[in-house]
């Protein structure tokens, strides 16, 4: 029997929940992250009627730093004032409780995490092992995940649905070539060094063979080939050593759902434990 999965970039949704509901609490316990996350679960199940949900969480450390110490260096070394540091701590604890306590209590089996690896790696691992007859929709705003697009894998970035056909129409390259775009153009937020002065658009034109021999951008890319090829390992998904994550069918526990809602004061969500379809509907 074919299955339709929704793969959630859990950390992305957690931070989105916090930014929209940051001050929410119950009996002195911060609950914004969990409330927004559980509300999202209901929304995606009601709208898409999937066979099940897959939750991909970030590891705390990064194996990528072992081959490039500058990877996400700016994030690691950013000095937080006391208020920012406390906010980060509160959010991190809520995310940890979701992964370790609340989702398992409800009966979700596909709560995937690997220390040293990112949610992107987990998502890519799931997509690599997906049966051709199954379908999956990734929920994330991270463009790195374009590498995962296939005939049966789409991405919802909370603004639009991106399909394999739509990606090709927009960029005229294959999803497998997206890692080259990231390596050549670099990524400021991840600390991936690209070729100076070359952006995403020029990298795409280069891969399409549409930069002339006299193009300054082409010369920069070709002269810097050794440098950007070193960055490929940083941007390729999944990163080497990522486990094989294989989803299972969930058997959810409505009582567990209601117990979590009771503990966190989610009266609005109590009694709303989702159930899953047994057919592909995407």
Tab-separated table of C-alpha atoms in Angstrom:
chain	number	residue	atom	x	y	z
A	1	UNK	CA	0.000	0.000	0.000
A	2	UNK	CA	1.394	3.416	-0.949
A	3	UNK	CA	1.782	6.103	1.685
A	4	UNK	CA	1.706	9.888	1.764
A	5	UNK	CA	4.028	11.477	4.323
A	6	UNK	CA	4.395	15.010	5.571
A	7	UNK	CA	7.992	15.627	6.662
A	8	UNK	CA	8.231	18.516	9.099
A	9	UNK	CA	11.371	20.584	9.609
A	10	UNK	CA	10.614	20.632	13.329
A	11	UNK	CA	13.042	23.348	14.406
A	12	UNK	CA	11.752	25.667	11.677
A	13	UNK	CA	8.172	25.226	12.867
A	14	UNK	CA	9.187	25.630	16.515
A	15	UNK	CA	10.890	28.955	15.898
A	16	UNK	CA	7.987	30.108	13.745
A	17	UNK	CA	5.605	29.261	16.586
A	18	UNK	CA	7.689	31.191	19.081
A	19	UNK	CA	7.831	34.298	16.879
A	20	UNK	CA	4.042	34.324	16.536
A	21	UNK	CA	3.135	33.271	20.101
A	22	UNK	CA	6.253	34.140	22.117
A	23	UNK	CA	4.584	35.243	25.345
A	24	UNK	CA	2.237	32.287	25.728
A	25	UNK	CA	2.537	30.392	29.028
A	26	UNK	CA	0.532	28.252	31.434
A	27	UNK	CA	1.096	28.144	35.203
A	28	UNK	CA	4.392	29.909	34.668
A	29	UNK	CA	5.561	27.397	32.038
A	30	UNK	CA	6.369	28.758	28.538
A	31	UNK	CA	4.127	26.980	26.025
A	32	UNK	CA	4.288	29.022	22.803
A	33	UNK	CA	6.456	26.521	20.917
A	34	UNK	CA	4.394	23.461	21.851
A	35	UNK	CA	1.033	25.143	21.254
A	36	UNK	CA	1.993	26.402	17.808
A	37	UNK	CA	3.507	23.039	16.942
A	38	UNK	CA	0.462	21.021	17.985
A	39	UNK	CA	-1.791	23.470	16.164
A	40	UNK	CA	0.340	22.967	13.033
A	41	UNK	CA	-0.024	19.193	13.369
A	42	UNK	CA	-3.811	19.524	13.322
A	43	UNK	CA	-3.669	21.916	10.362
A	44	UNK	CA	-1.491	19.702	8.173
A	45	UNK	CA	-3.425	16.540	8.939
A	46	UNK	CA	-6.804	18.229	8.315
A	47	UNK	CA	-5.656	19.884	5.086
A	48	UNK	CA	-3.661	17.059	3.465
A	49	UNK	CA	-4.965	13.877	5.115
A	50	UNK	CA	-1.572	12.119	5.042
A	51	UNK	CA	-0.706	8.573	6.034
A	52	UNK	CA	1.552	9.972	8.749
A	53	UNK	CA	3.875	12.706	9.950
A	54	UNK	CA	7.668	12.663	10.163
A	55	UNK	CA	9.438	15.069	12.525
A	56	UNK	CA	13.052	16.026	11.740
A	57	UNK	CA	14.989	17.750	14.537
A	58	UNK	CA	18.408	19.434	14.547
A	59	UNK	CA	21.289	17.988	16.549
A	60	UNK	CA	22.978	20.382	18.949
A	61	UNK	CA	26.471	20.058	17.483
A	62	UNK	CA	27.533	19.796	13.837
A	63	UNK	CA	29.783	17.193	12.251
A	64	UNK	CA	30.434	19.688	9.458
A	65	UNK	CA	32.638	21.703	11.797
A	66	UNK	CA	35.109	18.803	11.722
A	67	UNK	CA	35.969	19.547	8.084
A	68	UNK	CA	35.478	23.325	8.228
A	69	UNK	CA	35.818	25.165	11.529
A	70	UNK	CA	34.183	28.276	10.036
A	71	UNK	CA	30.898	26.461	9.393
A	72	UNK	CA	28.183	28.491	11.160
A	73	UNK	CA	30.982	30.172	13.103
A	74	UNK	CA	29.203	33.512	13.178
A	75	UNK	CA	26.152	31.931	14.809
A	76	UNK	CA	28.263	30.092	17.380
A	77	UNK	CA	30.306	33.135	18.309
A	78	UNK	CA	27.492	35.656	18.289
A	79	UNK	CA	27.339	37.376	21.656
A	80	UNK	CA	23.857	37.309	23.102
A	81	UNK	CA	22.745	39.814	25.684
A	82	UNK	CA	21.196	38.281	28.829
A	83	UNK	CA	17.637	38.629	27.507
A	84	UNK	CA	18.496	36.973	24.179
A	85	UNK	CA	20.370	34.176	25.943
A	86	UNK	CA	17.391	33.477	28.211
A	87	UNK	CA	15.005	33.474	25.223
A	88	UNK	CA	17.216	30.987	23.400
A	89	UNK	CA	17.380	28.765	26.495
A	90	UNK	CA	13.592	28.785	26.896
A	91	UNK	CA	12.999	27.904	23.249
A	92	UNK	CA	15.620	25.154	23.312
A	93	UNK	CA	14.011	23.551	26.370
A	94	UNK	CA	10.583	23.631	24.725
A	95	UNK	CA	11.979	22.001	21.578
A	96	UNK	CA	13.658	19.325	23.694
A	97	UNK	CA	10.426	18.599	25.556
A	98	UNK	CA	8.570	18.258	22.266
A	99	UNK	CA	11.086	15.766	20.898
A	100	UNK	CA	11.681	13.714	24.032
A	101	UNK	CA	8.399	13.933	25.907
A	102	UNK	CA	5.284	15.302	24.242
A	103	UNK	CA	5.401	13.780	20.739
A	104	UNK	CA	6.299	10.267	22.007
A	105	UNK	CA	3.547	10.503	24.639
A	106	UNK	CA	0.994	11.012	21.873
A	107	UNK	CA	2.352	7.964	20.054
A	108	UNK	CA	4.293	9.563	17.202
A	109	UNK	CA	6.951	7.050	16.148
A	110	UNK	CA	8.764	9.092	13.501
A	111	UNK	CA	10.483	11.599	15.764
A	112	UNK	CA	13.895	11.574	14.090
A	113	UNK	CA	17.098	13.060	15.471
A	114	UNK	CA	20.832	12.357	15.179
A	115	UNK	CA	23.403	14.188	17.265
A	116	UNK	CA	25.886	16.023	15.071
A	117	UNK	CA	23.492	16.273	12.159
A	118	UNK	CA	20.878	18.770	11.032
A	119	UNK	CA	17.192	18.363	10.352
A	120	UNK	CA	18.037	18.794	6.645
A	121	UNK	CA	20.149	15.638	6.773
A	122	UNK	CA	17.332	13.711	8.418
A	123	UNK	CA	14.831	14.934	5.810
A	124	UNK	CA	17.178	14.018	2.953
A	125	UNK	CA	17.730	10.552	4.423
A	126	UNK	CA	13.988	9.926	4.571
A	127	UNK	CA	13.535	11.147	0.985
A	128	UNK	CA	16.391	8.971	-0.311
A	129	UNK	CA	14.739	5.876	1.114
A	130	UNK	CA	11.221	6.743	-0.002
A	131	UNK	CA	9.508	4.092	-2.088
A	132	UNK	CA	8.726	5.224	-5.647
A	133	UNK	CA	5.037	4.563	-4.998
A	134	UNK	CA	4.996	6.760	-1.889
A	135	UNK	CA	4.708	10.534	-1.751
A	136	UNK	CA	6.112	13.117	0.634
A	137	UNK	CA	5.693	16.825	1.234
A	138	UNK	CA	8.482	18.591	3.114
A	139	UNK	CA	7.451	21.577	5.240
A	140	UNK	CA	10.378	24.002	5.501
A	141	UNK	CA	11.605	27.373	4.284
A	142	UNK	CA	15.181	26.077	3.862
A	143	UNK	CA	16.212	26.220	0.201
A	144	UNK	CA	18.957	23.640	0.829
A	145	UNK	CA	16.156	21.080	0.715
A	146	UNK	CA	15.605	21.734	-2.991
A	147	UNK	CA	18.107	18.880	-3.356
A	148	UNK	CA	15.369	16.512	-2.135
A	149	UNK	CA	12.819	17.315	-4.848
A	150	UNK	CA	11.736	14.316	-6.901
A	151	UNK	CA	8.717	13.169	-8.863
A	152	UNK	CA	7.155	12.118	-5.557
A	153	UNK	CA	8.630	14.739	-3.203
A	154	UNK	CA	7.425	18.338	-2.992
A	155	UNK	CA	8.169	21.229	-0.626
A	156	UNK	CA	5.760	23.578	1.119
A	157	UNK	CA	7.629	26.680	2.318
A	158	UNK	CA	4.513	28.210	3.955
A	159	UNK	CA	4.071	30.465	0.905
A	160	UNK	CA	3.946	28.114	-2.072
A	161	UNK	CA	4.123	24.441	-3.033
A	162	UNK	CA	7.291	23.639	-4.960
A	163	UNK	CA	7.257	20.630	-7.263
A	164	UNK	CA	10.006	19.076	-9.377
A	165	UNK	CA	8.401	20.573	-12.481
A	166	UNK	CA	8.012	23.980	-10.866
A	167	UNK	CA	11.635	23.971	-9.713
A	168	UNK	CA	12.893	23.145	-13.194
A	169	UNK	CA	10.668	25.779	-14.807
A	170	UNK	CA	12.063	28.415	-12.455
A	171	UNK	CA	15.762	27.507	-12.463
A	172	UNK	CA	16.313	25.262	-15.528
A	173	UNK	CA	18.627	23.002	-13.541
A	174	UNK	CA	18.031	19.715	-11.724
A	175	UNK	CA	17.597	19.449	-7.929
A	176	UNK	CA	20.866	17.481	-7.797
A	177	UNK	CA	22.653	20.564	-9.184
A	178	UNK	CA	21.397	22.759	-6.351
A	179	UNK	CA	24.337	21.755	-4.144
A	180	UNK	CA	26.654	23.307	-6.741
A	181	UNK	CA	24.666	26.543	-6.574
A	182	UNK	CA	25.117	26.605	-2.788
A	183	UNK	CA	28.827	25.766	-3.007
A	184	UNK	CA	29.563	28.383	-5.671
A	185	UNK	CA	27.403	31.199	-4.296
A	186	UNK	CA	28.034	30.330	-0.657
A	187	UNK	CA	25.717	30.937	2.276
A	188	UNK	CA	26.323	33.792	4.699
A	189	UNK	CA	24.073	32.425	7.447
A	190	UNK	CA	25.782	29.004	7.382
A	191	UNK	CA	29.278	30.407	6.960
A	192	UNK	CA	29.808	28.545	3.678
A	193	UNK	CA	32.440	30.368	1.684
A	194	UNK	CA	31.423	30.786	-1.911
A	195	UNK	CA	33.217	32.598	-4.691
A	196	UNK	CA	33.511	36.266	-3.841
A	197	UNK	CA	31.269	38.420	-6.013
A	198	UNK	CA	29.261	35.466	-7.361
A	199	UNK	CA	25.656	35.126	-6.289
A	200	UNK	CA	22.980	32.499	-6.730
A	201	UNK	CA	21.771	33.852	-10.077
A	202	UNK	CA	25.262	33.804	-11.651
A	203	UNK	CA	25.929	30.319	-10.270
A	204	UNK	CA	22.739	29.055	-11.896
A	205	UNK	CA	23.603	30.667	-15.225
A	206	UNK	CA	27.039	29.026	-15.055
A	207	UNK	CA	25.523	25.592	-14.460
A	208	UNK	CA	23.157	26.167	-17.378
A	209	UNK	CA	26.111	27.035	-19.598
A	210	UNK	CA	24.776	30.516	-20.204
A	211	UNK	CA	27.782	32.583	-19.122
A	212	UNK	CA	29.962	33.706	-22.026
A	213	UNK	CA	33.688	32.955	-22.204
A	214	UNK	CA	34.382	36.618	-21.443
A	215	UNK	CA	32.034	36.739	-18.425
A	216	UNK	CA	33.735	37.982	-15.260
A	217	UNK	CA	31.505	35.662	-13.205
A	218	UNK	CA	32.494	32.627	-15.252
A	219	UNK	CA	36.178	33.427	-14.801
A	220	UNK	CA	35.730	33.823	-11.058
A	221	UNK	CA	33.905	30.499	-10.797
A	222	UNK	CA	36.415	28.612	-12.913
A	223	UNK	CA	39.416	30.156	-11.159
A	224	UNK	CA	37.875	29.327	-7.788
A	225	UNK	CA	36.863	25.779	-8.674
A	226	UNK	CA	39.169	24.176	-6.135
A	227	UNK	CA	37.735	26.364	-3.384
A	228	UNK	CA	34.053	25.845	-4.121
A	229	UNK	CA	34.484	22.115	-4.601
A	230	UNK	CA	35.762	21.948	-1.019
A	231	UNK	CA	32.443	23.431	0.080
A	232	UNK	CA	30.409	20.708	-1.605
A	233	UNK	CA	30.701	18.393	1.405
A	234	UNK	CA	29.204	21.119	3.609
A	235	UNK	CA	26.136	21.710	1.455
A	236	UNK	CA	25.432	18.223	0.063
A	237	UNK	CA	22.456	16.447	1.659
A	238	UNK	CA	22.477	14.198	3.549
A	239	UNK	CA	25.868	14.727	5.177
A	240	UNK	CA	28.159	11.703	5.304
A	241	UNK	CA	27.368	9.433	8.233
A	242	UNK	CA	23.668	10.291	8.399
A	243	UNK	CA	21.654	7.292	9.536
A	244	UNK	CA	18.990	5.705	7.376
A	245	UNK	CA	15.666	6.946	8.737
A	246	UNK	CA	12.734	4.749	7.771
A	247	UNK	CA	9.233	5.905	8.762
A	248	UNK	CA	6.724	3.645	10.475
A	249	UNK	CA	2.967	3.804	10.674
A	250	UNK	CA	1.778	5.669	13.766
A	251	UNK	CA	-0.835	4.445	16.196
A	252	UNK	CA	-1.709	7.587	18.067
A	253	UNK	CA	-3.011	7.709	21.605
A	254	UNK	CA	-5.865	10.244	22.009
A	255	UNK	CA	-5.547	9.967	25.785
A	256	UNK	CA	-1.876	10.891	25.558
A	257	UNK	CA	-2.757	13.869	23.356
A	258	UNK	CA	-5.331	15.074	25.885
A	259	UNK	CA	-2.885	14.578	28.772
A	260	UNK	CA	-0.345	16.812	27.017
A	261	UNK	CA	-3.045	19.403	26.343
A	262	UNK	CA	-4.118	19.255	29.984
A	263	UNK	CA	-0.544	19.647	31.237
A	264	UNK	CA	0.125	22.639	28.979
A	265	UNK	CA	-3.282	24.285	29.240
A	266	UNK	CA	-4.300	23.719	25.612
A	267	UNK	CA	-8.063	23.603	26.169
A	268	UNK	CA	-8.631	24.683	22.567
A	269	UNK	CA	-6.754	21.613	21.261
A	270	UNK	CA	-8.070	19.014	23.692
A	271	UNK	CA	-9.998	16.246	21.976
A	272	UNK	CA	-8.441	17.080	18.608
A	273	UNK	CA	-5.943	14.213	18.323
A	274	UNK	CA	-5.512	13.560	14.590
A	275	UNK	CA	-6.041	10.281	12.762
A	276	UNK	CA	-4.395	9.331	9.499
A	277	UNK	CA	-5.584	8.224	6.096
A	278	UNK	CA	-4.496	4.942	4.568
A	279	UNK	CA	-4.210	6.211	0.989
A	280	UNK	CA	-2.200	8.744	-1.007
A	281	UNK	CA	-3.957	12.068	-1.401
A	282	UNK	CA	-1.312	14.639	-2.312
